[in-house]
Amino acid sequence: DGQDKCPETPAGAKVDEQGCQLDADGDGVVDGQDKCPETPAGVKVNEQGCPLDSDGDGVVDDLDKCPETPEGVKVNAEGCALDSDQDGVVDSQDKCPETPAGAKVDDQGCRLDSDGDGVVDADDKCPDTPAGASVNAEGCEGDSDGDGVVDSLDKCPDSPAGAKVDDAGCMLDSDHDGVADVRDVCPDTRPGVSVDEIGCDKVAPIKLEGVNFHSGSDKLTEESLKILDGVAETLATHKDLRLEVAGHTDSRGNDQLNLDLSQRRAEAVRAYLISKGVSADALQAKGYGESRPIADNATAEGRAKNRRVELKRLDR
């Protein structure tokens, strides 16, 4: 006993040369009470000799990079709260735990929808849609009539397909005669002229401006074909229209030859319009030769005006 520095050691306890209980891992808890007898040197332990786990997450403090994890939160091997989809929002707070990799999320871990239209930013081709606007699957406002003006701004939401419209989504009326361009056979009517339902002067025949032929023939010029394409497209919107295609010449040359030429030219225009979709029943061709001048045949300018093709209504 004179050499025993621990004279009250419990019976059966293993002791060192000084009579004190052994502490093999040097953690301050004797082997007889140490439930973790191989604790690494320097590790803080509890009363049972086991490494401390202050936040009770199953990861000891010495390995725990997040030592203050809230109770009950699932953690990874480093003691930090799990973020299964790696969006920066831990699972315990993540309302959208399966967010695709790389997606931007809000504080709740859900993908951002900056304009609140129901389409997440990653899929939203129109990320600045006004609040309350109805959108399609791409997050863009609807355009029911396909005129390029979204429904929320479209004052004429039923514009016909292909019709040119203004900023309000309404069909253009370039000459302001009350007949939209898409249905206007005479889109350049002078201001103040009283027009019919096809946008043309109620009295005067319809002159096909710019429709010309190669000299002395019934072959239409390339520029004329482009003009007639537009005429055909407009006439197709008036199914009940009945027209005479009237051909006229100047006074140069033989009267009979001019009459024949004007007839062939009228027929050429009729045939082209029919080829572009105008009903054959809607058109008749008639040549008038030089018999109905509208200008002085003594001048080049006058003769040019007299060489013309006109449309005359037969249904009124």
PDB file of N, CA and C in Angstrom, residues 7-14:
ATOM      1  N   PRO A   7      -5.286   3.575  -3.755  1.00  0.00           N
ATOM      2  CA  PRO A   7      -5.540   2.491  -2.798  1.00  0.00           C
ATOM      3  C   PRO A   7      -6.982   2.013  -2.758  1.00  0.00           C
ATOM      4  N   GLU A   8      -7.884   2.694  -3.446  1.00  0.00           N
ATOM      5  CA  GLU A   8      -9.291   2.298  -3.376  1.00  0.00           C
ATOM      6  C   GLU A   8      -9.790   1.731  -4.704  1.00  0.00           C
ATOM      7  N   THR A   9      -8.896   1.185  -5.475  1.00  0.00           N
ATOM      8  CA  THR A   9      -9.270   0.599  -6.761  1.00  0.00           C
ATOM      9  C   THR A   9     -10.278  -0.522  -6.546  1.00  0.00           C
ATOM     10  N   PRO A  10     -11.366  -0.559  -7.358  1.00  0.00           N
ATOM     11  CA  PRO A  10     -12.378  -1.610  -7.202  1.00  0.00           C
ATOM     12  C   PRO A  10     -11.770  -2.993  -7.413  1.00  0.00           C
ATOM     13  N   ALA A  11     -12.371  -3.943  -6.754  1.00  0.00           N
ATOM     14  CA  ALA A  11     -11.883  -5.320  -6.867  1.00  0.00           C
ATOM     15  C   ALA A  11     -11.955  -5.799  -8.306  1.00  0.00           C
ATOM     16  N   GLY A  12     -10.891  -6.425  -8.760  1.00  0.00           N
ATOM     17  CA  GLY A  12     -10.869  -7.015 -10.088  1.00  0.00           C
ATOM     18  C   GLY A  12     -10.426  -6.075 -11.188  1.00  0.00           C
ATOM     19  N   ALA A  13     -10.263  -4.807 -10.851  1.00  0.00           N
ATOM     20  CA  ALA A  13      -9.885  -3.849 -11.889  1.00  0.00           C
ATOM     21  C   ALA A  13      -8.426  -4.028 -12.262  1.00  0.00           C
ATOM     22  N   LYS A  14      -8.128  -3.909 -13.537  1.00  0.00           N
ATOM     23  CA  LYS A  14      -6.752  -3.962 -13.999  1.00  0.00           C
ATOM     24  C   LYS A  14      -6.082  -2.632 -13.686  1.00  0.00           C
TER      25      LYS A  14
END
